[in-house]
């Protein structure tokens, strides 16, 4: 398996634009997580799914953020509209409970 | 509120000495604990884990200790090597599958 795959690796967008981050988890994993890395909060959990169903989205900062997992092989995190304070590195991770989670390389988002 | 806390943002040690990284958690429902290592421009990678039924787990130079009564875990690296320089994250998991990370500690191992 190629591991968790995220795209794009880098995204630069203008304030107010819609941004979509993509993630392909490891095949067979039943949990998928979206994290945002910040200096203050470290790896901040935004939302996680179990068997494609969102379980806890309490970490999503605002209604501008949304996430979907239409099937076991794909998930998206969308920000609409984007703001400069959304600039961060976003990570996707998957696991087969209760083992360790595997992370993608991350998407560095810059909103100007 | 931060359910998993790493109170030391950074740590510097000499090569060959022991590195001790600490982590505290607040939720007694956590039953599985993990440490990850992260290099710049890469995703975090799994290092070592421990179940709540144990108080120690060792893997080569890395040992994780769990003190459930204090809700505290630590990672010991001995001997430390320059290649260990990275950001270390602790994480806690409950039976709901939720996986929460701390703020991270930047370890610098000086040659």
XYZ file of C-alpha atoms in Angstrom:
223
model
C 0.000 0.000 0.000
C 1.235 3.513 -0.817
C 0.138 4.852 2.537
C -2.218 7.742 3.162
C -2.240 10.025 0.159
C -3.140 13.698 0.406
C -3.533 16.229 -2.360
C -2.535 18.832 -3.113
C 0.741 19.111 -1.176
C 0.624 22.871 -1.375
C -2.293 25.196 -1.964
C -2.198 28.954 -2.259
C -5.526 30.693 -2.600
C -7.060 34.087 -2.193
C -9.242 35.001 0.718
C -12.878 34.202 0.024
C -12.159 31.326 -2.335
C -13.261 27.768 -1.764
C -10.543 25.268 -0.904
C -10.858 21.492 -1.094
C -8.311 19.162 0.442
C -8.345 15.489 -0.502
C -7.345 12.293 1.233
C -7.107 8.636 0.255
C -6.758 6.441 3.354
C -4.990 3.101 3.577
C -7.146 0.303 2.261
C -8.892 -1.627 5.019
C -8.622 1.095 7.623
C -11.921 1.903 9.313
C -11.099 5.271 10.867
C -10.142 8.489 9.129
C -9.040 11.685 10.857
C -8.472 15.271 9.752
C -6.014 17.355 11.781
C -4.678 20.874 11.560
C -1.205 21.649 12.829
C -0.795 24.926 14.694
C 1.925 26.212 17.003
C -0.456 26.789 19.867
C -2.522 23.605 19.748
C -0.184 21.185 18.048
C -2.131 18.583 16.069
C -5.700 19.739 16.465
C -8.367 17.140 15.660
C -10.996 18.619 13.368
C -13.220 15.636 12.595
C -13.073 11.872 12.408
C -15.010 9.167 10.616
C -15.681 5.520 11.389
C -16.715 3.356 8.455
C -17.374 6.513 6.421
C -19.703 7.988 9.059
C -18.722 11.239 10.817
C -18.436 10.493 14.536
C -17.205 13.730 16.071
C -16.902 17.080 14.307
C -16.635 19.175 17.468
C -13.148 20.273 16.447
C -14.283 21.929 13.242
C -13.601 25.596 13.974
C -16.493 27.173 12.084
C -19.332 26.458 9.720
C -16.993 27.428 6.910
C -15.371 24.026 7.383
C -17.013 20.839 6.173
C -15.822 17.286 5.582
C -17.213 14.315 3.720
C -16.342 10.698 3.231
C -18.469 9.388 0.356
C -16.738 5.987 0.373
C -14.007 4.063 2.155
C -11.353 5.285 -0.276
C -11.840 9.024 -0.273
C -12.448 11.994 1.978
C -12.502 15.757 1.477
C -12.120 18.734 3.769
C -13.608 21.905 2.371
C -13.231 25.491 3.516
C -15.678 27.972 2.069
C -14.972 30.861 2.167
C -11.319 30.655 3.134
C -9.654 33.247 5.379
C -5.974 34.064 6.062
C -6.241 32.556 9.567
C -6.991 29.184 7.980
C -3.395 29.059 6.760
C -1.830 25.943 8.290
C -0.763 22.414 7.484
C -3.674 19.997 7.302
C -3.107 16.290 7.861
C -5.219 13.284 7.122
C -4.647 10.022 8.981
C -6.211 6.571 8.975
C -6.119 3.617 11.312
C -7.544 0.204 11.911
C -8.777 0.471 15.486
C -7.099 0.047 17.948
C -3.723 0.200 16.249
C -1.634 3.228 15.432
C -2.764 5.823 12.918
C -0.823 6.501 9.735
C -0.492 10.025 8.444
C -0.302 11.519 5.013
C 2.339 14.054 4.038
C -0.010 16.943 4.706
C -1.324 19.865 2.696
C 0.229 23.259 3.355
C -2.526 25.809 2.866
C -1.773 29.483 2.435
C -4.644 31.939 2.180
C -3.595 35.398 1.029
C -9.765 22.546 26.540
C -6.618 20.599 25.895
C -7.184 16.985 26.939
C -3.612 16.001 26.137
C -0.883 18.377 27.251
C 2.822 18.558 26.596
C 3.977 21.375 28.815
C 7.533 21.577 27.546
C 7.687 23.160 24.078
C 11.355 22.256 23.681
C 14.135 20.106 25.093
C 17.849 20.088 24.379
C 20.154 17.196 25.327
C 23.662 16.075 24.561
C 24.270 13.124 22.272
C 24.520 9.901 24.247
C 22.474 11.184 27.187
C 18.878 10.373 28.028
C 15.968 12.389 26.624
C 12.768 12.417 28.659
C 9.612 13.797 27.113
C 6.491 14.205 29.206
C 2.774 14.221 28.555
C -0.310 14.626 30.746
C -3.890 13.759 29.962
C -7.182 14.580 31.639
C -9.671 11.989 30.402
C -9.677 8.736 32.371
C -11.494 7.058 29.454
C -8.295 7.040 27.408
C -7.056 3.473 27.132
C -4.302 3.580 24.522
C -1.392 5.975 24.299
C 1.040 6.655 21.499
C 4.117 8.680 20.661
C 4.828 10.093 17.233
C 7.865 11.743 15.725
C 7.683 14.467 13.115
C 10.347 15.898 10.845
C 9.789 19.194 8.969
C 7.678 18.937 5.824
C 6.675 15.355 6.639
C 3.697 13.735 8.293
C 4.037 12.386 11.837
C 5.274 8.805 12.061
C 4.413 6.307 14.753
C 7.109 5.560 17.304
C 5.790 3.490 20.187
C 2.552 2.838 22.043
C 1.254 1.495 25.337
C -2.050 0.075 26.475
C -3.621 1.235 29.713
C -3.224 -2.276 31.152
C 0.553 -1.856 31.108
C 2.892 0.600 32.775
C 5.912 0.187 30.525
C 6.699 -0.689 26.943
C 10.163 -0.841 25.465
C 11.364 -0.882 21.861
C 15.097 -0.567 21.393
C 16.245 2.854 22.575
C 12.664 3.982 23.213
C 10.668 3.278 26.358
C 7.243 4.610 27.233
C 6.069 4.741 30.839
C 2.453 5.147 31.895
C 1.314 6.315 35.336
C -2.467 5.988 35.284
C -3.045 7.403 38.747
C -1.206 10.578 37.772
C -2.582 10.533 34.217
C 0.963 10.950 33.004
C 3.109 9.284 30.384
C 6.690 9.783 29.392
C 8.993 8.772 26.576
C 12.604 7.932 27.333
C 15.196 7.858 24.582
C 18.540 6.424 25.537
C 21.085 6.961 24.226
C 19.941 10.040 22.336
C 21.294 10.535 18.836
C 21.402 13.647 16.603
C 18.976 11.922 14.223
C 16.405 11.904 17.036
C 16.082 15.684 16.694
C 12.455 16.233 15.734
C 9.083 17.232 17.140
C 7.525 14.567 19.355
C 3.785 14.311 19.852
C 1.990 12.214 22.412
C -1.522 11.008 21.657
C -4.345 9.386 23.567
C -7.140 7.198 22.293
C -10.407 5.987 23.765
C -12.619 3.043 22.812
C -14.654 5.387 20.603
C -11.634 5.539 18.322
C -11.025 9.229 18.925
C -7.312 10.066 18.745
C -6.178 13.299 20.375
C -2.695 14.778 20.240
C -0.714 17.142 22.409
C 1.008 20.343 21.344
C 4.337 18.670 20.682
C 7.843 18.974 22.123
C 10.793 19.917 19.925
C 13.803 17.781 20.823
C 17.283 18.881 19.857
C 20.122 16.429 20.343
C 23.488 18.147 20.179
C 26.537 16.247 18.848
